[in-house]
Amino acid sequence: MIKFFRHIRKSLLNEGKTSKYFKYAIGEIVLVVIGIMIALQINNWNENRISQNSKTQYFEQLLEEIELDITGIKVNLERLDGAVKSYDTYETIYETSNISLDTIYNNIRKLPKSYGPVSFNTKTIEVLKSTGDIKLLPNKIQILLVNLETSQEKYRMVNTGNYGMYMNLVKETYLMNGFSIESKLANQARFAKALDFKSKLPEQLAKQHLAFSIKNFADLNASIVLNEILITVNELKLLIEKELKK
């Protein structure tokens, strides 16, 4: 093709048709420019298509992880709500004047002892950050993802600190905690006598009471942060679903 155009230009010069030569040359330049513009347009279209495909894939992955997180958060919020209600019932009984040690003992044993922190699905967010592809997403979604990470980290810190204090106190209630030998003492009279469980009961109950007070504080704070996270992920879900419909 280049040889063909060159041959035409050479023929025009040899024939002395200078004006036609310049017109032809300008036309040839215009054609080249148009060709470059078309090539650039095709390249931009391909890049946009690839970018859109990547965004769609990220949105689908985020949506899948968000759905899992929403399910996990709701399950844990129900558990936390049950634990708080149980503690409120215990507190009402505990605040009654001059109740017996046995009453405190029997009611404190009914309190839920375990706790289960939520494990968040963050794989896609981590990939978006490490690859820099987070820039592909709309600004509002980027901001929500950053806010979500901040709230998740806040939740982890709340759990580590508050439940850590609870567990440290529970360890001191060695006769009453979930791993104690309390249930075996009825069949081991000599061991029970040596441990002198009855005389140690007031101290053990006091530590258990303090431990569950801290756990209740931890449950309440965990519930607050989880509700904040739930609001964020629900907002993210709506925005991502709108993007996928475009």
PDB file of C-alpha atoms in Angstrom:
ATOM      1  CA  MET A   1       0.000   0.000   0.000  1.00  0.00           C
ATOM      2  CA  ILE A   2       2.853   2.406   0.894  1.00  0.00           C
ATOM      3  CA  LYS A   3       4.604   1.590  -2.416  1.00  0.00           C
ATOM      4  CA  PHE A   4       1.363   2.302  -4.270  1.00  0.00           C
ATOM      5  CA  PHE A   5       1.034   5.791  -2.719  1.00  0.00           C
ATOM      6  CA  ARG A   6       4.717   6.473  -3.299  1.00  0.00           C
ATOM      7  CA  HIS A   7       4.343   5.529  -6.978  1.00  0.00           C
ATOM      8  CA  ILE A   8       1.428   7.970  -7.392  1.00  0.00           C
ATOM      9  CA  ARG A   9       3.418  10.812  -5.808  1.00  0.00           C
ATOM     10  CA  LYS A  10       6.425  10.089  -8.014  1.00  0.00           C
ATOM     11  CA  SER A  11       4.266  10.060 -11.139  1.00  0.00           C
ATOM     12  CA  LEU A  12       2.727  13.420 -10.248  1.00  0.00           C
ATOM     13  CA  LEU A  13       6.155  14.987  -9.730  1.00  0.00           C
ATOM     14  CA  ASN A  14       7.539  13.544 -12.958  1.00  0.00           C
ATOM     15  CA  GLU A  15       4.539  14.949 -14.834  1.00  0.00           C
ATOM     16  CA  GLY A  16       5.146  18.373 -13.252  1.00  0.00           C
ATOM     17  CA  LYS A  17       1.773  18.415 -11.550  1.00  0.00           C
ATOM     18  CA  THR A  18       3.093  20.124  -8.421  1.00  0.00           C
ATOM     19  CA  SER A  19      -0.238  21.457  -7.164  1.00  0.00           C
ATOM     20  CA  LYS A  20      -1.891  18.087  -7.522  1.00  0.00           C
ATOM     21  CA  TYR A  21       1.109  16.528  -5.787  1.00  0.00           C
ATOM     22  CA  PHE A  22       0.700  18.786  -2.719  1.00  0.00           C
ATOM     23  CA  LYS A  23      -3.053  18.205  -2.631  1.00  0.00           C
ATOM     24  CA  TYR A  24      -2.473  14.482  -2.841  1.00  0.00           C
ATOM     25  CA  ALA A  25       0.208  14.627  -0.127  1.00  0.00           C
ATOM     26  CA  ILE A  26      -2.123  16.551   2.181  1.00  0.00           C
ATOM     27  CA  GLY A  27      -4.896  14.055   1.485  1.00  0.00           C
ATOM     28  CA  GLU A  28      -2.503  11.227   2.251  1.00  0.00           C
ATOM     29  CA  ILE A  29      -1.557  12.872   5.576  1.00  0.00           C
ATOM     30  CA  VAL A  30      -5.240  13.287   6.410  1.00  0.00           C
ATOM     31  CA  LEU A  31      -5.837   9.603   5.678  1.00  0.00           C
ATOM     32  CA  VAL A  32      -2.895   8.642   7.908  1.00  0.00           C
ATOM     33  CA  VAL A  33      -4.210  10.848  10.726  1.00  0.00           C
ATOM     34  CA  ILE A  34      -7.698   9.374  10.354  1.00  0.00           C
ATOM     35  CA  GLY A  35      -6.181   5.897  10.433  1.00  0.00           C
ATOM     36  CA  ILE A  36      -4.269   6.721  13.627  1.00  0.00           C
ATOM     37  CA  MET A  37      -7.408   8.174  15.227  1.00  0.00           C
ATOM     38  CA  ILE A  38      -9.405   5.070  14.335  1.00  0.00           C
ATOM     39  CA  ALA A  39      -6.641   2.858  15.757  1.00  0.00           C
ATOM     40  CA  LEU A  40      -6.573   4.912  18.961  1.00  0.00           C
ATOM     41  CA  GLN A  41     -10.367   4.749  19.194  1.00  0.00           C
ATOM     42  CA  ILE A  42     -10.302   0.969  18.784  1.00  0.00           C
ATOM     43  CA  ASN A  43      -7.538   0.728  21.386  1.00  0.00           C
ATOM     44  CA  ASN A  44      -9.515   2.913  23.825  1.00  0.00           C
ATOM     45  CA  TRP A  45     -12.619   0.841  23.189  1.00  0.00           C
ATOM     46  CA  ASN A  46     -10.673  -2.357  23.940  1.00  0.00           C
ATOM     47  CA  GLU A  47      -9.207  -0.846  27.112  1.00  0.00           C
ATOM     48  CA  ASN A  48     -12.640   0.332  28.247  1.00  0.00           C
ATOM     49  CA  ARG A  49     -14.106  -3.096  27.529  1.00  0.00           C
ATOM     50  CA  ILE A  50     -11.331  -4.797  29.523  1.00  0.00           C
ATOM     51  CA  SER A  51     -11.750  -2.242  32.343  1.00  0.00           C
ATOM     52  CA  GLN A  52     -15.522  -2.774  32.412  1.00  0.00           C
ATOM     53  CA  ASN A  53     -15.087  -6.559  32.471  1.00  0.00           C
ATOM     54  CA  SER A  54     -12.647  -6.219  35.384  1.00  0.00           C
ATOM     55  CA  LYS A  55     -15.048  -3.934  37.261  1.00  0.00           C
ATOM     56  CA  THR A  56     -17.923  -6.355  36.705  1.00  0.00           C
ATOM     57  CA  GLN A  57     -15.827  -9.227  38.023  1.00  0.00           C
ATOM     58  CA  TYR A  58     -14.764  -7.234  41.085  1.00  0.00           C
ATOM     59  CA  PHE A  59     -18.362  -6.163  41.742  1.00  0.00           C
ATOM     60  CA  GLU A  60     -19.590  -9.763  41.570  1.00  0.00           C
ATOM     61  CA  GLN A  61     -16.842 -10.941  43.935  1.00  0.00           C
ATOM     62  CA  LEU A  62     -17.496  -8.083  46.368  1.00  0.00           C
ATOM     63  CA  LEU A  63     -21.215  -8.799  46.297  1.00  0.00           C
ATOM     64  CA  GLU A  64     -20.617 -12.477  47.068  1.00  0.00           C
ATOM     65  CA  GLU A  65     -18.364 -11.621  50.021  1.00  0.00           C
ATOM     66  CA  ILE A  66     -20.767  -8.960  51.277  1.00  0.00           C
ATOM     67  CA  GLU A  67     -23.649 -11.467  51.287  1.00  0.00           C
ATOM     68  CA  LEU A  68     -21.536 -13.858  53.384  1.00  0.00           C
ATOM     69  CA  ASP A  69     -20.603 -11.058  55.787  1.00  0.00           C
ATOM     70  CA  ILE A  70     -24.228  -9.932  56.162  1.00  0.00           C
ATOM     71  CA  THR A  71     -25.269 -13.489  57.067  1.00  0.00           C
ATOM     72  CA  GLY A  72     -22.436 -13.844  59.581  1.00  0.00           C
ATOM     73  CA  ILE A  73     -23.066 -10.445  61.148  1.00  0.00           C
ATOM     74  CA  LYS A  74     -26.796 -11.100  61.596  1.00  0.00           C
ATOM     75  CA  VAL A  75     -26.116 -14.466  63.256  1.00  0.00           C
ATOM     76  CA  ASN A  76     -23.643 -12.851  65.656  1.00  0.00           C
ATOM     77  CA  LEU A  77     -25.972  -9.927  66.410  1.00  0.00           C
ATOM     78  CA  GLU A  78     -28.683 -12.402  67.412  1.00  0.00           C
ATOM     79  CA  ARG A  79     -26.199 -14.224  69.646  1.00  0.00           C
ATOM     80  CA  LEU A  80     -25.027 -10.972  71.227  1.00  0.00           C
ATOM     81  CA  ASP A  81     -28.619  -9.862  71.777  1.00  0.00           C
ATOM     82  CA  GLY A  82     -29.355 -13.142  73.555  1.00  0.00           C
ATOM     83  CA  ALA A  83     -26.240 -12.809  75.735  1.00  0.00           C
ATOM     84  CA  VAL A  84     -27.104  -9.214  76.715  1.00  0.00           C
ATOM     85  CA  LYS A  85     -30.680 -10.190  77.597  1.00  0.00           C
ATOM     86  CA  SER A  86     -29.401 -13.077  79.724  1.00  0.00           C
ATOM     87  CA  TYR A  87     -27.067 -10.734  81.556  1.00  0.00           C
ATOM     88  CA  ASP A  88     -29.880  -8.213  82.130  1.00  0.00           C
ATOM     89  CA  THR A  89     -31.965 -10.995  83.708  1.00  0.00           C
ATOM     90  CA  TYR A  90     -29.031 -11.966  85.910  1.00  0.00           C
ATOM     91  CA  GLU A  91     -28.421  -8.331  86.917  1.00  0.00           C
ATOM     92  CA  THR A  92     -32.075  -7.921  87.942  1.00  0.00           C
ATOM     93  CA  ILE A  93     -31.766 -10.928  90.237  1.00  0.00           C
ATOM     94  CA  TYR A  94     -28.342  -9.855  91.511  1.00  0.00           C
ATOM     95  CA  GLU A  95     -29.619  -6.406  92.488  1.00  0.00           C
ATOM     96  CA  THR A  96     -32.215  -7.967  94.828  1.00  0.00           C
ATOM     97  CA  SER A  97     -31.254  -7.271  98.442  1.00  0.00           C
ATOM     98  CA  ASN A  98     -29.512  -9.983 100.453  1.00  0.00           C
ATOM     99  CA  ILE A  99     -29.878 -12.874  98.008  1.00  0.00           C
ATOM    100  CA  SER A 100     -28.132 -16.082  98.939  1.00  0.00           C
ATOM    101  CA  LEU A 101     -24.825 -17.275  97.487  1.00  0.00           C
ATOM    102  CA  ASP A 102     -26.638 -20.278  96.039  1.00  0.00           C
ATOM    103  CA  THR A 103     -29.005 -17.968  94.125  1.00  0.00           C
ATOM    104  CA  ILE A 104     -26.096 -15.994  92.686  1.00  0.00           C
ATOM    105  CA  TYR A 105     -24.252 -19.221  91.954  1.00  0.00           C
ATOM    106  CA  ASN A 106     -27.178 -20.871  90.162  1.00  0.00           C
ATOM    107  CA  ASN A 107     -27.982 -17.799  88.069  1.00  0.00           C
ATOM    108  CA  ILE A 108     -24.422 -16.911  87.125  1.00  0.00           C
ATOM    109  CA  ARG A 109     -23.963 -20.431  85.797  1.00  0.00           C
ATOM    110  CA  LYS A 110     -26.810 -19.827  83.318  1.00  0.00           C
ATOM    111  CA  LEU A 111     -24.965 -16.967  81.588  1.00  0.00           C
ATOM    112  CA  PRO A 112     -23.534 -17.693  78.103  1.00  0.00           C
ATOM    113  CA  LYS A 113     -19.797 -18.086  78.574  1.00  0.00           C
ATOM    114  CA  SER A 114     -18.557 -18.306  75.018  1.00  0.00           C
ATOM    115  CA  TYR A 115     -18.147 -15.586  72.427  1.00  0.00           C
ATOM    116  CA  GLY A 116     -17.542 -15.861  68.706  1.00  0.00           C
ATOM    117  CA  PRO A 117     -15.921 -13.013  66.783  1.00  0.00           C
ATOM    118  CA  VAL A 118     -17.035 -12.465  63.186  1.00  0.00           C
ATOM    119  CA  SER A 119     -14.581 -13.411  60.460  1.00  0.00           C
ATOM    120  CA  PHE A 120     -14.883 -10.936  57.590  1.00  0.00           C
ATOM    121  CA  ASN A 121     -14.367 -11.747  53.909  1.00  0.00           C
ATOM    122  CA  THR A 122     -11.718  -9.271  52.725  1.00  0.00           C
ATOM    123  CA  LYS A 123      -9.952 -11.085  49.874  1.00  0.00           C
ATOM    124  CA  THR A 124     -11.357  -8.900  47.063  1.00  0.00           C
ATOM    125  CA  ILE A 125     -10.683  -5.643  48.939  1.00  0.00           C
ATOM    126  CA  GLU A 126      -7.080  -6.756  49.513  1.00  0.00           C
ATOM    127  CA  VAL A 127      -6.653  -7.594  45.797  1.00  0.00           C
ATOM    128  CA  LEU A 128      -8.128  -4.220  44.785  1.00  0.00           C
ATOM    129  CA  LYS A 129      -5.670  -2.405  47.045  1.00  0.00           C
ATOM    130  CA  SER A 130      -2.585  -4.442  46.153  1.00  0.00           C
ATOM    131  CA  THR A 131      -3.165  -4.171  42.372  1.00  0.00           C
ATOM    132  CA  GLY A 132      -4.302  -0.539  42.430  1.00  0.00           C
ATOM    133  CA  ASP A 133      -7.507  -1.606  40.664  1.00  0.00           C
ATOM    134  CA  ILE A 134      -9.531   0.090  43.379  1.00  0.00           C
ATOM    135  CA  LYS A 135      -9.204   3.194  41.157  1.00  0.00           C
ATOM    136  CA  LEU A 136     -11.467   1.447  38.630  1.00  0.00           C
ATOM    137  CA  LEU A 137     -14.400   1.665  41.034  1.00  0.00           C
ATOM    138  CA  PRO A 138     -16.671   4.695  41.519  1.00  0.00           C
ATOM    139  CA  ASN A 139     -15.437   7.154  44.149  1.00  0.00           C
ATOM    140  CA  LYS A 140     -18.370   6.539  46.522  1.00  0.00           C
ATOM    141  CA  ILE A 141     -17.700   2.783  46.541  1.00  0.00           C
ATOM    142  CA  GLN A 142     -13.991   3.404  47.170  1.00  0.00           C
ATOM    143  CA  ILE A 143     -14.847   5.561  50.205  1.00  0.00           C
ATOM    144  CA  LEU A 144     -17.256   2.954  51.587  1.00  0.00           C
ATOM    145  CA  LEU A 145     -14.648   0.208  51.188  1.00  0.00           C
ATOM    146  CA  VAL A 146     -12.124   2.280  53.152  1.00  0.00           C
ATOM    147  CA  ASN A 147     -14.757   2.980  55.849  1.00  0.00           C
ATOM    148  CA  LEU A 148     -15.601  -0.718  55.954  1.00  0.00           C
ATOM    149  CA  GLU A 149     -11.968  -1.687  56.538  1.00  0.00           C
ATOM    150  CA  THR A 150     -11.712   0.892  59.331  1.00  0.00           C
ATOM    151  CA  SER A 151     -14.842  -0.450  61.057  1.00  0.00           C
ATOM    152  CA  GLN A 152     -13.663  -4.056  60.702  1.00  0.00           C
ATOM    153  CA  GLU A 153     -10.328  -3.181  62.302  1.00  0.00           C
ATOM    154  CA  LYS A 154     -12.159  -1.336  65.087  1.00  0.00           C
ATOM    155  CA  TYR A 155     -14.257  -4.463  65.703  1.00  0.00           C
ATOM    156  CA  ARG A 156     -11.121  -6.645  65.912  1.00  0.00           C
ATOM    157  CA  MET A 157      -9.519  -4.271  68.422  1.00  0.00           C
ATOM    158  CA  VAL A 158     -12.696  -4.158  70.542  1.00  0.00           C
ATOM    159  CA  ASN A 159     -12.822  -7.952  70.606  1.00  0.00           C
ATOM    160  CA  THR A 160      -9.143  -8.407  71.384  1.00  0.00           C
ATOM    161  CA  GLY A 161      -9.158  -5.894  74.236  1.00  0.00           C
ATOM    162  CA  ASN A 162     -12.520  -6.459  75.899  1.00  0.00           C
ATOM    163  CA  TYR A 163     -12.829 -10.210  75.513  1.00  0.00           C
ATOM    164  CA  GLY A 164      -9.162 -10.542  76.421  1.00  0.00           C
ATOM    165  CA  MET A 165      -9.891  -8.971  79.832  1.00  0.00           C
ATOM    166  CA  TYR A 166     -12.913 -11.255  80.223  1.00  0.00           C
ATOM    167  CA  MET A 167     -10.885 -14.385  79.497  1.00  0.00           C
ATOM    168  CA  ASN A 168      -8.099 -13.369  81.877  1.00  0.00           C
ATOM    169  CA  LEU A 169     -10.615 -13.102  84.719  1.00  0.00           C
ATOM    170  CA  VAL A 170     -12.340 -16.341  83.755  1.00  0.00           C
ATOM    171  CA  LYS A 171      -9.009 -18.148  84.107  1.00  0.00           C
ATOM    172  CA  GLU A 172      -8.879 -17.036  87.733  1.00  0.00           C
ATOM    173  CA  THR A 173     -12.256 -18.646  88.442  1.00  0.00           C
ATOM    174  CA  TYR A 174     -10.640 -22.042  88.129  1.00  0.00           C
ATOM    175  CA  LEU A 175     -13.386 -23.782  90.125  1.00  0.00           C
ATOM    176  CA  MET A 176     -16.276 -22.393  88.087  1.00  0.00           C
ATOM    177  CA  ASN A 177     -15.242 -21.741  84.499  1.00  0.00           C
ATOM    178  CA  GLY A 178     -16.165 -23.921  81.524  1.00  0.00           C
ATOM    179  CA  PHE A 179     -12.970 -25.976  81.820  1.00  0.00           C
ATOM    180  CA  SER A 180     -13.103 -26.504  85.584  1.00  0.00           C
ATOM    181  CA  ILE A 181     -13.547 -29.729  87.532  1.00  0.00           C
ATOM    182  CA  GLU A 182     -16.653 -28.414  89.286  1.00  0.00           C
ATOM    183  CA  SER A 183     -18.949 -31.043  87.776  1.00  0.00           C
ATOM    184  CA  LYS A 184     -16.641 -33.816  89.022  1.00  0.00           C
ATOM    185  CA  LEU A 185     -16.534 -32.723  92.651  1.00  0.00           C
ATOM    186  CA  ALA A 186     -19.809 -34.452  93.545  1.00  0.00           C
ATOM    187  CA  ASN A 187     -18.160 -37.834  92.973  1.00  0.00           C
ATOM    188  CA  GLN A 188     -14.838 -36.869  94.557  1.00  0.00           C
ATOM    189  CA  ALA A 189     -15.578 -36.037  98.189  1.00  0.00           C
ATOM    190  CA  ARG A 190     -11.932 -36.041  99.278  1.00  0.00           C
ATOM    191  CA  PHE A 191     -10.888 -33.835  96.382  1.00  0.00           C
ATOM    192  CA  ALA A 192     -13.792 -31.459  97.048  1.00  0.00           C
ATOM    193  CA  LYS A 193     -12.812 -31.244 100.714  1.00  0.00           C
ATOM    194  CA  ALA A 194      -9.170 -30.585  99.818  1.00  0.00           C
ATOM    195  CA  LEU A 195     -10.141 -27.839  97.391  1.00  0.00           C
ATOM    196  CA  ASP A 196     -12.467 -26.396 100.020  1.00  0.00           C
ATOM    197  CA  PHE A 197     -14.858 -25.242  97.296  1.00  0.00           C
ATOM    198  CA  LYS A 198     -17.504 -23.850  99.667  1.00  0.00           C
ATOM    199  CA  SER A 199     -15.135 -21.487 101.440  1.00  0.00           C
ATOM    200  CA  LYS A 200     -13.746 -20.283  98.110  1.00  0.00           C
ATOM    201  CA  LEU A 201     -17.174 -19.818  96.552  1.00  0.00           C
ATOM    202  CA  PRO A 202     -17.641 -16.117  97.513  1.00  0.00           C
ATOM    203  CA  GLU A 203     -14.300 -15.143  95.964  1.00  0.00           C
ATOM    204  CA  GLN A 204     -14.973 -17.243  92.872  1.00  0.00           C
ATOM    205  CA  LEU A 205     -18.448 -15.733  92.475  1.00  0.00           C
ATOM    206  CA  ALA A 206     -17.066 -12.206  92.823  1.00  0.00           C
ATOM    207  CA  LYS A 207     -14.548 -12.854  90.047  1.00  0.00           C
ATOM    208  CA  GLN A 208     -17.193 -14.504  87.883  1.00  0.00           C
ATOM    209  CA  HIS A 209     -19.486 -11.509  88.411  1.00  0.00           C
ATOM    210  CA  LEU A 210     -16.720  -9.120  87.368  1.00  0.00           C
ATOM    211  CA  ALA A 211     -15.808 -11.312  84.394  1.00  0.00           C
ATOM    212  CA  PHE A 212     -19.381 -11.355  83.104  1.00  0.00           C
ATOM    213  CA  SER A 213     -19.732  -7.608  83.685  1.00  0.00           C
ATOM    214  CA  ILE A 214     -16.755  -7.146  81.366  1.00  0.00           C
ATOM    215  CA  LYS A 215     -18.169  -9.669  78.895  1.00  0.00           C
ATOM    216  CA  ASN A 216     -21.483  -7.807  78.848  1.00  0.00           C
ATOM    217  CA  PHE A 217     -19.594  -4.563  78.148  1.00  0.00           C
ATOM    218  CA  ALA A 218     -17.716  -6.372  75.371  1.00  0.00           C
ATOM    219  CA  ASP A 219     -20.954  -7.791  73.924  1.00  0.00           C
ATOM    220  CA  LEU A 220     -22.601  -4.359  73.885  1.00  0.00           C
ATOM    221  CA  ASN A 221     -19.622  -2.729  72.162  1.00  0.00           C
ATOM    222  CA  ALA A 222     -19.289  -5.575  69.670  1.00  0.00           C
ATOM    223  CA  SER A 223     -22.986  -5.180  68.855  1.00  0.00           C
ATOM    224  CA  ILE A 224     -22.586  -1.431  68.245  1.00  0.00           C
ATOM    225  CA  VAL A 225     -19.636  -1.874  65.887  1.00  0.00           C
ATOM    226  CA  LEU A 226     -21.272  -4.790  64.049  1.00  0.00           C
ATOM    227  CA  ASN A 227     -24.372  -2.674  63.444  1.00  0.00           C
ATOM    228  CA  GLU A 228     -22.133   0.071  62.007  1.00  0.00           C
ATOM    229  CA  ILE A 229     -20.529  -2.489  59.702  1.00  0.00           C
ATOM    230  CA  LEU A 230     -23.937  -3.860  58.716  1.00  0.00           C
ATOM    231  CA  ILE A 231     -25.095  -0.385  57.655  1.00  0.00           C
ATOM    232  CA  THR A 232     -21.951   0.061  55.531  1.00  0.00           C
ATOM    233  CA  VAL A 233     -22.153  -3.340  53.816  1.00  0.00           C
ATOM    234  CA  ASN A 234     -25.849  -2.881  53.062  1.00  0.00           C
ATOM    235  CA  GLU A 235     -25.094   0.499  51.465  1.00  0.00           C
ATOM    236  CA  LEU A 236     -22.264  -1.077  49.490  1.00  0.00           C
ATOM    237  CA  LYS A 237     -24.545  -3.863  48.364  1.00  0.00           C
ATOM    238  CA  LEU A 238     -27.116  -1.416  46.978  1.00  0.00           C
ATOM    239  CA  LEU A 239     -24.482   0.623  45.116  1.00  0.00           C
ATOM    240  CA  ILE A 240     -22.833  -2.465  43.621  1.00  0.00           C
ATOM    241  CA  GLU A 241     -26.177  -3.889  42.507  1.00  0.00           C
ATOM    242  CA  LYS A 242     -26.927  -0.577  40.746  1.00  0.00           C
ATOM    243  CA  GLU A 243     -23.532  -0.696  39.004  1.00  0.00           C
ATOM    244  CA  LEU A 244     -24.149  -4.248  37.793  1.00  0.00           C
ATOM    245  CA  LYS A 245     -27.493  -3.219  36.304  1.00  0.00           C
ATOM    246  CA  LYS A 246     -25.916  -0.524  34.134  1.00  0.00           C
TER     247      LYS A 246
END
